[in-house]
JSON list of C-alpha atoms in Angstrom, two decimals:
[
{"chain": "A", "resi": 1, "resn": "UNK", "atom": "CA", "xyz": [-48.56, -16.62, 136.31]},
{"chain": "A", "resi": 2, "resn": "UNK", "atom": "CA", "xyz": [-49.78, -18.84, 138.69]},
{"chain": "A", "resi": 3, "resn": "UNK", "atom": "CA", "xyz": [-46.60, -17.95, 141.68]},
{"chain": "A", "resi": 4, "resn": "UNK", "atom": "CA", "xyz": [-44.01, -18.25, 138.80]},
{"chain": "A", "resi": 5, "resn": "UNK", "atom": "CA", "xyz": [-41.67, -16.09, 140.71]},
{"chain": "A", "resi": 6, "resn": "UNK", "atom": "CA", "xyz": [-41.80, -18.25, 143.34]},
{"chain": "A", "resi": 7, "resn": "UNK", "atom": "CA", "xyz": [-41.70, -21.32, 142.07]},
{"chain": "A", "resi": 8, "resn": "UNK", "atom": "CA", "xyz": [-38.49, -19.96, 139.99]},
{"chain": "A", "resi": 9, "resn": "UNK", "atom": "CA", "xyz": [-37.03, -19.41, 143.04]},
{"chain": "A", "resi": 10, "resn": "UNK", "atom": "CA", "xyz": [-37.51, -22.48, 144.49]},
{"chain": "A", "resi": 11, "resn": "UNK", "atom": "CA", "xyz": [-35.57, -24.15, 141.29]},
{"chain": "A", "resi": 12, "resn": "UNK", "atom": "CA", "xyz": [-33.11, -21.67, 141.65]},
{"chain": "A", "resi": 13, "resn": "UNK", "atom": "CA", "xyz": [-32.02, -22.62, 145.67]},
{"chain": "A", "resi": 14, "resn": "UNK", "atom": "CA", "xyz": [-32.14, -26.19, 144.57]},
{"chain": "A", "resi": 15, "resn": "UNK", "atom": "CA", "xyz": [-29.97, -25.84, 142.09]},
{"chain": "A", "resi": 16, "resn": "UNK", "atom": "CA", "xyz": [-27.54, -24.18, 143.27]},
{"chain": "A", "resi": 17, "resn": "UNK", "atom": "CA", "xyz": [-24.16, -25.66, 145.40]},
{"chain": "A", "resi": 18, "resn": "UNK", "atom": "CA", "xyz": [-24.73, -24.22, 148.90]},
{"chain": "A", "resi": 19, "resn": "UNK", "atom": "CA", "xyz": [-20.84, -22.88, 147.65]},
{"chain": "A", "resi": 20, "resn": "UNK", "atom": "CA", "xyz": [-22.57, -20.43, 145.72]},
{"chain": "A", "resi": 21, "resn": "UNK", "atom": "CA", "xyz": [-25.90, -19.72, 147.74]},
{"chain": "A", "resi": 22, "resn": "UNK", "atom": "CA", "xyz": [-27.96, -22.89, 147.40]},
{"chain": "A", "resi": 23, "resn": "UNK", "atom": "CA", "xyz": [-30.36, -23.75, 149.92]},
{"chain": "A", "resi": 24, "resn": "UNK", "atom": "CA", "xyz": [-32.75, -26.35, 150.33]},
{"chain": "A", "resi": 25, "resn": "UNK", "atom": "CA", "xyz": [-34.23, -24.69, 153.13]},
{"chain": "A", "resi": 26, "resn": "UNK", "atom": "CA", "xyz": [-34.84, -20.90, 150.85]},
{"chain": "A", "resi": 27, "resn": "UNK", "atom": "CA", "xyz": [-35.66, -23.73, 147.91]},
{"chain": "A", "resi": 28, "resn": "UNK", "atom": "CA", "xyz": [-38.30, -25.10, 150.38]},
{"chain": "A", "resi": 29, "resn": "UNK", "atom": "CA", "xyz": [-39.65, -22.00, 151.50]},
{"chain": "A", "resi": 30, "resn": "UNK", "atom": "CA", "xyz": [-40.06, -20.09, 147.98]},
{"chain": "A", "resi": 31, "resn": "UNK", "atom": "CA", "xyz": [-42.03, -23.53, 146.79]},
{"chain": "A", "resi": 32, "resn": "UNK", "atom": "CA", "xyz": [-44.29, -23.55, 149.72]},
{"chain": "A", "resi": 33, "resn": "UNK", "atom": "CA", "xyz": [-45.18, -19.87, 148.65]},
{"chain": "A", "resi": 34, "resn": "UNK", "atom": "CA", "xyz": [-45.99, -21.06, 145.04]},
{"chain": "A", "resi": 35, "resn": "UNK", "atom": "CA", "xyz": [-48.47, -23.71, 146.33]},
{"chain": "A", "resi": 36, "resn": "UNK", "atom": "CA", "xyz": [-49.25, -21.11, 148.44]},
{"chain": "A", "resi": 37, "resn": "UNK", "atom": "CA", "xyz": [-50.25, -18.37, 145.69]},
{"chain": "A", "resi": 38, "resn": "UNK", "atom": "CA", "xyz": [-51.61, -21.44, 143.05]},
{"chain": "A", "resi": 39, "resn": "UNK", "atom": "CA", "xyz": [-52.14, -24.67, 144.90]},
{"chain": "A", "resi": 40, "resn": "UNK", "atom": "CA", "xyz": [-53.57, -26.39, 141.91]},
{"chain": "A", "resi": 41, "resn": "UNK", "atom": "CA", "xyz": [-50.91, -25.28, 139.54]},
{"chain": "A", "resi": 42, "resn": "UNK", "atom": "CA", "xyz": [-49.52, -29.04, 138.64]},
{"chain": "A", "resi": 43, "resn": "UNK", "atom": "CA", "xyz": [-45.72, -27.30, 136.84]},
{"chain": "A", "resi": 44, "resn": "UNK", "atom": "CA", "xyz": [-45.32, -26.40, 141.08]},
{"chain": "A", "resi": 45, "resn": "UNK", "atom": "CA", "xyz": [-45.32, -29.73, 142.10]},
{"chain": "A", "resi": 46, "resn": "UNK", "atom": "CA", "xyz": [-43.46, -31.46, 139.91]},
{"chain": "A", "resi": 47, "resn": "UNK", "atom": "CA", "xyz": [-40.64, -28.79, 139.98]},
{"chain": "A", "resi": 48, "resn": "UNK", "atom": "CA", "xyz": [-40.79, -29.32, 142.99]},
{"chain": "A", "resi": 49, "resn": "UNK", "atom": "CA", "xyz": [-40.49, -33.08, 143.31]},
{"chain": "A", "resi": 50, "resn": "UNK", "atom": "CA", "xyz": [-37.93, -33.07, 140.80]},
{"chain": "A", "resi": 51, "resn": "UNK", "atom": "CA", "xyz": [-35.60, -30.62, 141.96]},
{"chain": "A", "resi": 52, "resn": "UNK", "atom": "CA", "xyz": [-36.18, -29.56, 145.79]},
{"chain": "A", "resi": 53, "resn": "UNK", "atom": "CA", "xyz": [-37.36, -33.75, 146.81]},
{"chain": "A", "resi": 54, "resn": "UNK", "atom": "CA", "xyz": [-34.65, -35.41, 145.06]},
{"chain": "A", "resi": 55, "resn": "UNK", "atom": "CA", "xyz": [-31.88, -33.03, 146.29]},
{"chain": "A", "resi": 56, "resn": "UNK", "atom": "CA", "xyz": [-33.18, -33.82, 149.86]},
{"chain": "A", "resi": 57, "resn": "UNK", "atom": "CA", "xyz": [-33.37, -37.30, 148.88]},
{"chain": "A", "resi": 58, "resn": "UNK", "atom": "CA", "xyz": [-37.51, -37.13, 150.12]},
{"chain": "A", "resi": 59, "resn": "UNK", "atom": "CA", "xyz": [-39.24, -40.32, 148.01]},
{"chain": "A", "resi": 60, "resn": "UNK", "atom": "CA", "xyz": [-42.12, -39.61, 150.36]},
{"chain": "A", "resi": 61, "resn": "UNK", "atom": "CA", "xyz": [-42.53, -36.65, 148.95]},
{"chain": "A", "resi": 62, "resn": "UNK", "atom": "CA", "xyz": [-41.36, -36.81, 145.53]},
{"chain": "A", "resi": 63, "resn": "UNK", "atom": "CA", "xyz": [-44.72, -39.45, 145.33]},
{"chain": "A", "resi": 64, "resn": "UNK", "atom": "CA", "xyz": [-46.85, -36.68, 147.54]},
{"chain": "A", "resi": 65, "resn": "UNK", "atom": "CA", "xyz": [-46.06, -34.24, 145.26]},
{"chain": "A", "resi": 66, "resn": "UNK", "atom": "CA", "xyz": [-46.45, -36.33, 141.87]},
{"chain": "A", "resi": 67, "resn": "UNK", "atom": "CA", "xyz": [-49.71, -38.27, 142.73]},
{"chain": "A", "resi": 68, "resn": "UNK", "atom": "CA", "xyz": [-51.11, -35.12, 144.07]},
{"chain": "A", "resi": 69, "resn": "UNK", "atom": "CA", "xyz": [-50.94, -34.07, 139.95]},
{"chain": "A", "resi": 70, "resn": "UNK", "atom": "CA", "xyz": [-52.21, -37.54, 138.37]},
{"chain": "A", "resi": 71, "resn": "UNK", "atom": "CA", "xyz": [-55.18, -37.98, 141.01]},
{"chain": "A", "resi": 72, "resn": "UNK", "atom": "CA", "xyz": [-56.31, -33.90, 140.44]},
{"chain": "A", "resi": 73, "resn": "UNK", "atom": "CA", "xyz": [-58.34, -33.29, 137.29]},
{"chain": "A", "resi": 74, "resn": "UNK", "atom": "CA", "xyz": [-55.99, -31.36, 135.07]},
{"chain": "A", "resi": 75, "resn": "UNK", "atom": "CA", "xyz": [-59.67, -28.70, 134.06]},
{"chain": "A", "resi": 76, "resn": "UNK", "atom": "CA", "xyz": [-59.20, -27.73, 138.01]},
{"chain": "A", "resi": 77, "resn": "UNK", "atom": "CA", "xyz": [-57.57, -24.58, 136.48]},
{"chain": "A", "resi": 78, "resn": "UNK", "atom": "CA", "xyz": [-59.38, -24.28, 132.93]},
{"chain": "A", "resi": 79, "resn": "UNK", "atom": "CA", "xyz": [-57.80, -22.16, 130.83]},
{"chain": "A", "resi": 80, "resn": "UNK", "atom": "CA", "xyz": [-54.49, -24.39, 131.27]},
{"chain": "A", "resi": 81, "resn": "UNK", "atom": "CA", "xyz": [-55.62, -27.37, 131.23]},
{"chain": "A", "resi": 82, "resn": "UNK", "atom": "CA", "xyz": [-53.66, -29.01, 128.80]},
{"chain": "A", "resi": 83, "resn": "UNK", "atom": "CA", "xyz": [-50.70, -27.17, 130.00]},
{"chain": "A", "resi": 84, "resn": "UNK", "atom": "CA", "xyz": [-51.92, -29.54, 133.33]},
{"chain": "A", "resi": 85, "resn": "UNK", "atom": "CA", "xyz": [-52.32, -32.58, 130.99]},
{"chain": "A", "resi": 86, "resn": "UNK", "atom": "CA", "xyz": [-48.37, -32.32, 129.86]},
{"chain": "A", "resi": 87, "resn": "UNK", "atom": "CA", "xyz": [-47.64, -32.04, 133.50]},
{"chain": "A", "resi": 88, "resn": "UNK", "atom": "CA", "xyz": [-49.66, -35.25, 134.12]},
{"chain": "A", "resi": 89, "resn": "UNK", "atom": "CA", "xyz": [-47.81, -36.94, 131.63]},
{"chain": "A", "resi": 90, "resn": "UNK", "atom": "CA", "xyz": [-44.41, -35.61, 133.34]},
{"chain": "A", "resi": 91, "resn": "UNK", "atom": "CA", "xyz": [-45.54, -36.92, 136.54]},
{"chain": "A", "resi": 92, "resn": "UNK", "atom": "CA", "xyz": [-46.06, -40.12, 135.86]},
{"chain": "A", "resi": 93, "resn": "UNK", "atom": "CA", "xyz": [-43.10, -40.81, 133.72]},
{"chain": "A", "resi": 94, "resn": "UNK", "atom": "CA", "xyz": [-41.06, -39.53, 137.28]},
{"chain": "A", "resi": 95, "resn": "UNK", "atom": "CA", "xyz": [-42.98, -41.99, 139.28]},
{"chain": "A", "resi": 96, "resn": "UNK", "atom": "CA", "xyz": [-42.19, -45.08, 136.51]},
{"chain": "A", "resi": 97, "resn": "UNK", "atom": "CA", "xyz": [-38.72, -43.69, 136.94]},
{"chain": "A", "resi": 98, "resn": "UNK", "atom": "CA", "xyz": [-38.21, -42.99, 140.41]},
{"chain": "A", "resi": 99, "resn": "UNK", "atom": "CA", "xyz": [-35.65, -45.62, 141.38]},
{"chain": "A", "resi": 100, "resn": "UNK", "atom": "CA", "xyz": [-33.12, -44.07, 138.51]},
{"chain": "A", "resi": 101, "resn": "UNK", "atom": "CA", "xyz": [-33.95, -41.01, 139.71]},
{"chain": "A", "resi": 102, "resn": "UNK", "atom": "CA", "xyz": [-33.01, -41.44, 143.21]},
{"chain": "A", "resi": 103, "resn": "UNK", "atom": "CA", "xyz": [-29.49, -43.29, 142.30]}
]
């Protein structure tokens, strides 16, 4: 489902503490594979921004991922346009609360 396996592992490795196997390097590797599999699936971008970019403290990467979602038409994948629209709302809310998310 649009790179779901790698998307899952991207979140997994970013959420775990390093002591328990967490790794931002592994997280990024899996997110990149998910992007490659389904470059227009917005859910990967919002999860990347929320989990990887925030944990890394990468505001530029956070903004880049979320701006891609906001600047791309949700109908780019017609069969999940409704889901894509919801991800756009999530991306907007995250950008509106960027300061709070990085504190």
